[in-house]
PDB file of C-alpha atoms in Angstrom:
ATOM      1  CA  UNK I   4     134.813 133.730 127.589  1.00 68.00           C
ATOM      2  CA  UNK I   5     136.136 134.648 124.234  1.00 81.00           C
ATOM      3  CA  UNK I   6     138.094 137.264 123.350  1.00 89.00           C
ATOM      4  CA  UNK I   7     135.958 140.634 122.478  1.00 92.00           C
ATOM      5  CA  UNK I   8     137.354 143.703 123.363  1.00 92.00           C
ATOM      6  CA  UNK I   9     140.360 145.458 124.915  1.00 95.00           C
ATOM      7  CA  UNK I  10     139.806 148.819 126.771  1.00 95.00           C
ATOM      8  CA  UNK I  11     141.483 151.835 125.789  1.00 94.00           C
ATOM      9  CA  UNK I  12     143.891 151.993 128.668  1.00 96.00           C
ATOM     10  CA  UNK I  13     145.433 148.194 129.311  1.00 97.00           C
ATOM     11  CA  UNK I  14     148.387 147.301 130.344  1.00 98.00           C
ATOM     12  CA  UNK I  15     150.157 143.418 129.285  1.00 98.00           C
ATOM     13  CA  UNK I  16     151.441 141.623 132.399  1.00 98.00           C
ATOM     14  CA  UNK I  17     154.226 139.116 131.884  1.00 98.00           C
ATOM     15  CA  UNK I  18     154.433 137.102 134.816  1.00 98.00           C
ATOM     16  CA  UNK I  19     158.308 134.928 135.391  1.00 97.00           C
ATOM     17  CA  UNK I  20     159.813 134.756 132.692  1.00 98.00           C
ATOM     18  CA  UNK I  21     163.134 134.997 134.166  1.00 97.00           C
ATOM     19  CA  UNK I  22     166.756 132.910 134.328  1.00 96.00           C
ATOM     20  CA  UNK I  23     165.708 130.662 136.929  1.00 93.00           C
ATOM     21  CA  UNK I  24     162.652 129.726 135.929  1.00 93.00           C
ATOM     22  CA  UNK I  25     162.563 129.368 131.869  1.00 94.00           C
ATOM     23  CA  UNK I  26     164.483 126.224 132.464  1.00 92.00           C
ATOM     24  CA  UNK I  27     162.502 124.602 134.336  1.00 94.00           C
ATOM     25  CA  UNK I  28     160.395 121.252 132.711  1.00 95.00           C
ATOM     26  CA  UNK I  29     157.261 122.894 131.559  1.00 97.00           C
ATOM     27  CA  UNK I  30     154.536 121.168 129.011  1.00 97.00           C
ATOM     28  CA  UNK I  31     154.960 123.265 126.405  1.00 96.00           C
ATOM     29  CA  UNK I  32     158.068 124.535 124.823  1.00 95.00           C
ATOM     30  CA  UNK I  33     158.537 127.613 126.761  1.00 97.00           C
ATOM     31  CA  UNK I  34     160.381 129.432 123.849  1.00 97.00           C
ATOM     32  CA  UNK I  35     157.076 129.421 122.372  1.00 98.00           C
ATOM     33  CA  UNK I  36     155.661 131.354 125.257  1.00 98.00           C
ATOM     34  CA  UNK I  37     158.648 133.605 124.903  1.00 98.00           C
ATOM     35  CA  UNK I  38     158.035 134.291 121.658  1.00 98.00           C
ATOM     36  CA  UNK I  39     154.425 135.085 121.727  1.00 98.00           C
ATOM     37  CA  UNK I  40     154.996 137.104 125.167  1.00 98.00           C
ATOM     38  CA  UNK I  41     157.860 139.047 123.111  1.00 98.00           C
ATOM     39  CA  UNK I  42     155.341 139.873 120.208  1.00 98.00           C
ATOM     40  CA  UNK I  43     152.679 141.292 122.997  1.00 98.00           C
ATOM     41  CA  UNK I  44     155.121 143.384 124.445  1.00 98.00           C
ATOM     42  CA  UNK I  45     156.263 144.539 120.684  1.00 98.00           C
ATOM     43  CA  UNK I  46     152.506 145.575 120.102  1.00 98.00           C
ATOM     44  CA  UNK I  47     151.901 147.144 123.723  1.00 98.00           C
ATOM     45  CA  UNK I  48     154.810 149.433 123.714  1.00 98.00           C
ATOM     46  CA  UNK I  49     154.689 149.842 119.807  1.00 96.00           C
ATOM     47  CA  UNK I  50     150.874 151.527 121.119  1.00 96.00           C
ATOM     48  CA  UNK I  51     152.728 153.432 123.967  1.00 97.00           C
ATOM     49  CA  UNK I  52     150.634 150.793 126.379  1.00 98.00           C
ATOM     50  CA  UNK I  53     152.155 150.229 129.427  1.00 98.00           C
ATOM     51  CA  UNK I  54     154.118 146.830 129.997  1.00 98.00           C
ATOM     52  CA  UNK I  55     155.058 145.437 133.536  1.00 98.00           C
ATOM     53  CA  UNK I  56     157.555 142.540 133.404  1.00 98.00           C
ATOM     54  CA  UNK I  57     157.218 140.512 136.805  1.00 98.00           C
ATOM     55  CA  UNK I  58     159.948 138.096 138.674  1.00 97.00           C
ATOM     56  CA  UNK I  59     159.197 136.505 141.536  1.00 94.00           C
ATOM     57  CA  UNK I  60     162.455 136.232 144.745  1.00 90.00           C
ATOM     58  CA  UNK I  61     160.504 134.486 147.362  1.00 78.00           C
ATOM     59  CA  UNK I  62     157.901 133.321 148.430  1.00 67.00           C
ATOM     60  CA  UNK I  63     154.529 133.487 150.837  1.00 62.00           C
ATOM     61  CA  UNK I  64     154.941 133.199 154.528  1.00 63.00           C
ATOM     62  CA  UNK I  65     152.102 130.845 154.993  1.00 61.00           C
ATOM     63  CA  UNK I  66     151.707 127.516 156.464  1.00 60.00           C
ATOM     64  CA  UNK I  67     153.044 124.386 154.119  1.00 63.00           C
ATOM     65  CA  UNK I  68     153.639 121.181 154.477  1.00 63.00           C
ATOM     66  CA  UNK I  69     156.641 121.094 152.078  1.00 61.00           C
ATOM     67  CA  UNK I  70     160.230 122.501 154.006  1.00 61.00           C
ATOM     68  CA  UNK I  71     160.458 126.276 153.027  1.00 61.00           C
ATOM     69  CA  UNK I  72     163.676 127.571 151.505  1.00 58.00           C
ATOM     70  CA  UNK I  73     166.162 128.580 153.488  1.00 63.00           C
ATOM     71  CA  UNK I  74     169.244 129.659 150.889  1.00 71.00           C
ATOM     72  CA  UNK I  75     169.503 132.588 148.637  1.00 77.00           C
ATOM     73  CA  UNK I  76     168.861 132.013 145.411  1.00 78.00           C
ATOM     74  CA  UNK I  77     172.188 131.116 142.862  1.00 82.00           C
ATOM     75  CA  UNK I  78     173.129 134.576 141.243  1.00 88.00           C
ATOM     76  CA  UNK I  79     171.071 135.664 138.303  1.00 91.00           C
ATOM     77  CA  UNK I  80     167.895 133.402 139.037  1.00 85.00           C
ATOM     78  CA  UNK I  81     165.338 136.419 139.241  1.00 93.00           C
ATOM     79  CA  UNK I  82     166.641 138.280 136.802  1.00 96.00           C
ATOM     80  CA  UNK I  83     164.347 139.153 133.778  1.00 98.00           C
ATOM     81  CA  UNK I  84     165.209 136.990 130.617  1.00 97.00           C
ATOM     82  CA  UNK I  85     166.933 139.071 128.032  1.00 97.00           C
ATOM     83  CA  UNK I  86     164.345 137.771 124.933  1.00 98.00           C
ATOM     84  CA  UNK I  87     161.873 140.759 127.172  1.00 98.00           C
ATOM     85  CA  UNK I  88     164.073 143.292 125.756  1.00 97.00           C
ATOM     86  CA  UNK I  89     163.344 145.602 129.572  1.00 97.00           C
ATOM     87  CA  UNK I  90     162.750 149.265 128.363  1.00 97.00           C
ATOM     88  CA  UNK I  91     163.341 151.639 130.399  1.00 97.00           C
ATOM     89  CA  UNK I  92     159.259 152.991 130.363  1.00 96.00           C
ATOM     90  CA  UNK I  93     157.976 149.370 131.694  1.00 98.00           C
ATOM     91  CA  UNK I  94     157.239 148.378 135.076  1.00 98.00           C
ATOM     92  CA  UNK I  95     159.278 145.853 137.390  1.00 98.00           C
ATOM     93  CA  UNK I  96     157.483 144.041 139.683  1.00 98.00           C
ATOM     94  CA  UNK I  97     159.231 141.926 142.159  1.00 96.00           C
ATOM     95  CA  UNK I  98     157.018 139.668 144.176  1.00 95.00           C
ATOM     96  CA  UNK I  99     156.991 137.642 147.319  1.00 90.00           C
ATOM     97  CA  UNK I 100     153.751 135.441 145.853  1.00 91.00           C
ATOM     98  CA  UNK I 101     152.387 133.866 143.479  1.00 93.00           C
ATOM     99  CA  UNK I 102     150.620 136.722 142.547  1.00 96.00           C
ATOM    100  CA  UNK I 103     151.857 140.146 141.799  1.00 98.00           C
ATOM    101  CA  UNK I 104     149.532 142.617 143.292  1.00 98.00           C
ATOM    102  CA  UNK I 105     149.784 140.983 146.846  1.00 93.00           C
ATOM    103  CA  UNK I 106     152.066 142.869 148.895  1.00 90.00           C
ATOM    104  CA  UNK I 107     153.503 145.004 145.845  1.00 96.00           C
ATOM    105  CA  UNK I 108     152.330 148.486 144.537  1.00 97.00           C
ATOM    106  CA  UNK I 109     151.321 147.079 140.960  1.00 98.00           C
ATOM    107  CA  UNK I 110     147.391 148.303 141.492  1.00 98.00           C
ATOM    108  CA  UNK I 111     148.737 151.882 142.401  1.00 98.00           C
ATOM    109  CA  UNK I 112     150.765 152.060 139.961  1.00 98.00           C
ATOM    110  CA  UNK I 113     148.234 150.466 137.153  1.00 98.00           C
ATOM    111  CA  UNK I 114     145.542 152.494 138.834  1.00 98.00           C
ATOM    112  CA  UNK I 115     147.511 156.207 138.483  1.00 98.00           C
ATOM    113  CA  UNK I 116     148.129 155.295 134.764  1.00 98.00           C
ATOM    114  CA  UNK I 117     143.982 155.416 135.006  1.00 98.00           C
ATOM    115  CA  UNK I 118     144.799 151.675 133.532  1.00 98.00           C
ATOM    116  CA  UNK I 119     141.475 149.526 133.734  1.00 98.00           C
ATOM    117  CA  UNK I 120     142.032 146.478 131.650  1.00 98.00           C
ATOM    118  CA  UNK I 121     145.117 144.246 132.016  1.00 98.00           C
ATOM    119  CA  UNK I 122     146.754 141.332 129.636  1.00 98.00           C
ATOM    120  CA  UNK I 123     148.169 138.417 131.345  1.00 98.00           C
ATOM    121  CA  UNK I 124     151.218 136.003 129.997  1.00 98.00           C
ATOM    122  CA  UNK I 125     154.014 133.866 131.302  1.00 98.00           C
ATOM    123  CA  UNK I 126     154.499 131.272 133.718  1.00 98.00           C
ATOM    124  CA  UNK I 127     153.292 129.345 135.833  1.00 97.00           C
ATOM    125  CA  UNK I 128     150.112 129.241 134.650  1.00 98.00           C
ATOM    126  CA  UNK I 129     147.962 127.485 137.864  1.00 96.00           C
ATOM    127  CA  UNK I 130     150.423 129.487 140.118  1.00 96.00           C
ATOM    128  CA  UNK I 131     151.921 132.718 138.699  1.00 97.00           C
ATOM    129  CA  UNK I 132     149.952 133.631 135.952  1.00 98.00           C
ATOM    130  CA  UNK I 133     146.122 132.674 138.032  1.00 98.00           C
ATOM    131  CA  UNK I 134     146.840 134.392 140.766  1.00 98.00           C
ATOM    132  CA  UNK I 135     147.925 137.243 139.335  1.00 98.00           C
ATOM    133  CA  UNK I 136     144.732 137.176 137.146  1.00 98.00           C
ATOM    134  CA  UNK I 137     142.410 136.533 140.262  1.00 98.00           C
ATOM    135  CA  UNK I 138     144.514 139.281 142.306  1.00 98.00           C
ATOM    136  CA  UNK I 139     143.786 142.069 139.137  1.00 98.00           C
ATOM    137  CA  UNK I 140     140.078 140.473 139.092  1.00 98.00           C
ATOM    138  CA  UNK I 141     139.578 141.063 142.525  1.00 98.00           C
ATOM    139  CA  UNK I 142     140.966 144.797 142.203  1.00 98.00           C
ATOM    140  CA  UNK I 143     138.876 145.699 140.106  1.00 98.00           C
ATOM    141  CA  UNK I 144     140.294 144.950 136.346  1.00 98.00           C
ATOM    142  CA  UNK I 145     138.772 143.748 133.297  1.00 98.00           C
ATOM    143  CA  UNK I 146     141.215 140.722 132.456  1.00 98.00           C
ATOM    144  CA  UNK I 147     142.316 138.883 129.365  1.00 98.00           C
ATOM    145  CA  UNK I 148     144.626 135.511 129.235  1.00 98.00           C
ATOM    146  CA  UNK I 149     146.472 134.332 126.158  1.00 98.00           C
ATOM    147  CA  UNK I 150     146.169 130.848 126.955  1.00 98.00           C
ATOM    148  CA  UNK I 151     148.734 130.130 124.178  1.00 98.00           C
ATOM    149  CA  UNK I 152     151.466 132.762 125.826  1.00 98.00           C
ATOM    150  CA  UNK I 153     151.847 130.547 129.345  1.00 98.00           C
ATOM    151  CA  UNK I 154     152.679 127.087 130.465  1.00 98.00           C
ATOM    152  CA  UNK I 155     152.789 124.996 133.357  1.00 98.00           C
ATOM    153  CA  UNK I 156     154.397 122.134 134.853  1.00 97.00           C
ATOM    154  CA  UNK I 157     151.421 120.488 135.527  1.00 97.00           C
ATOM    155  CA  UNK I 158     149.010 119.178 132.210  1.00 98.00           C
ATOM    156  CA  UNK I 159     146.400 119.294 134.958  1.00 98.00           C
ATOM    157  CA  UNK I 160     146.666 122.678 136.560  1.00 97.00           C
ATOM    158  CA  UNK I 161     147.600 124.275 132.872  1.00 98.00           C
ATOM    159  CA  UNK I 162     143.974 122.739 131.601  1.00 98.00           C
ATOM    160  CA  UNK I 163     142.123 123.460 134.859  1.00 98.00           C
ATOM    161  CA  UNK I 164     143.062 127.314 135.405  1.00 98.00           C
ATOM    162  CA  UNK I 165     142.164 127.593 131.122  1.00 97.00           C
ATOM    163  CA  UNK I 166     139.446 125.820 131.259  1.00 97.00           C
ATOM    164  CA  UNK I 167     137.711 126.295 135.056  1.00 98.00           C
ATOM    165  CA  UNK I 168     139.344 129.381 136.533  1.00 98.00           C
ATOM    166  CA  UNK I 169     139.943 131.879 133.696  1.00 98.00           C
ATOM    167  CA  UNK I 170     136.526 131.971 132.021  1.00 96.00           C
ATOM    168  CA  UNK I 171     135.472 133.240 135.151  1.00 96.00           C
ATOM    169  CA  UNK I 172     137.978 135.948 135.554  1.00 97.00           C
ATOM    170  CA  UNK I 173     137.418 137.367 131.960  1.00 97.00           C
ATOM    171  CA  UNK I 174     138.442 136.745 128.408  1.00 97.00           C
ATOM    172  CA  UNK I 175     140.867 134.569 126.718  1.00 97.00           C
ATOM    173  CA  UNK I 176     142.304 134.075 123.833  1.00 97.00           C
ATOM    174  CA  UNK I 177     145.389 133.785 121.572  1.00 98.00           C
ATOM    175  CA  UNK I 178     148.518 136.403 121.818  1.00 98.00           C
ATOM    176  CA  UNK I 179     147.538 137.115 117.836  1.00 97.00           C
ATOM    177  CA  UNK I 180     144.299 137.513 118.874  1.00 97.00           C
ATOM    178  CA  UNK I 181     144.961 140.168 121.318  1.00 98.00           C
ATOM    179  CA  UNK I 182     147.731 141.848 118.970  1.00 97.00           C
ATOM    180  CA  UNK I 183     144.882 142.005 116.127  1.00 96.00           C
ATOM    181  CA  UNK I 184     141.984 143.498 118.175  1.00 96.00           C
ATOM    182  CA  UNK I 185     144.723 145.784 119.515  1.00 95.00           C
ATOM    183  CA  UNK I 186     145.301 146.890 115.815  1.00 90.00           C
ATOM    184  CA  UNK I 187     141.271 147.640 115.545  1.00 87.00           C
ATOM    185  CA  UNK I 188     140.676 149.499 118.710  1.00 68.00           C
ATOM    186  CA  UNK I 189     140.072 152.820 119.563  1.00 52.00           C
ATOM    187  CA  UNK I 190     142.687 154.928 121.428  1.00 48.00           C
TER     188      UNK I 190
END
């Protein structure tokens, strides 16, 4: 669905962007998703909206075919990139998931801020970024996806989740887009 309208109390969710992912082989530059994340958070805190930068240090204890990892990660690998510019007003999420409401406090938190819209960016986006979007769906928030602020690994998965998954979960559109109908809303 396109992009239409942002609520008066949403919060942006960038979801990895952090040391030991950014350099992984992605199918679009990922300094361009850095660059458009950076000028959401710019307009969110610029508004006084809230901002929660995620990282993920683990991951789901489910069943998997593929061996699960065993060793710490090398030093440095969840930390936040420093092109986020971390204030000390926004919210760190760690997560376990690929999501970052599952097993975190993020909808508490979102929830006592009386937030009821949220902004998702960042990486990756059939892992990271969806489930994070289905997770805030299925709490209860109205969600928007710039599709041009995320990348994937995967051609497939990026085109599936933007073109399948995410219409169904809410609006989508362009960082700009978002920063401009932030510009025309009402506080």
């Amino acid at each position: 669905m396109a992009l239409t309208t942002l609520d008066p109390n949403t919060a942006l969710i960038v979801v990895d962007l952090q040391k030991g992912l950014v350099g992984a082989p992605f199918i679009h530059p990922i300094g361009k998703v850095v660059e458009r994340s950076r000028a959401l958070l710019h307009a969110f805190r610029e508004r006084g909206l809230p901002v929660v930068l995620v990282n993920v240090a683990g991951g789901a204890p489910g069943r998997t075919e593929r061996p699960r990892r065993s060793e710490p990660f090398p030093a440095g690998w969840t930390d936040l990139i420093a092109e986020l510019d971390q204030q000390p007003g926004d919210m760190v999420v760690t997560k376990r998931t690929w999501g970052a409401f599952v097993s975190t406090d993020l909808e508490d938190r979102l929830k006592a801020l009386g937030i009821t819209q949220v902004v998702v960016t960042g990486v990756a986006t059939g892992t990271g970024v969806e489930s994070t979007a289905r997770q805030a769906y299925e709490h209860g928030f109205n969600v928007t996806l710039a599709v041009d602020a995320m990348t994937d690994g995967s051609p497939e998965a990026h085109e599936y989740s933007i073109k399948h998954v995410f219409p169904k979960l809410g609006e989508t559109g362009t960082a700009q887009d978002i920063i401009d109908l932030l510009g025309t809303r009402s506080a």
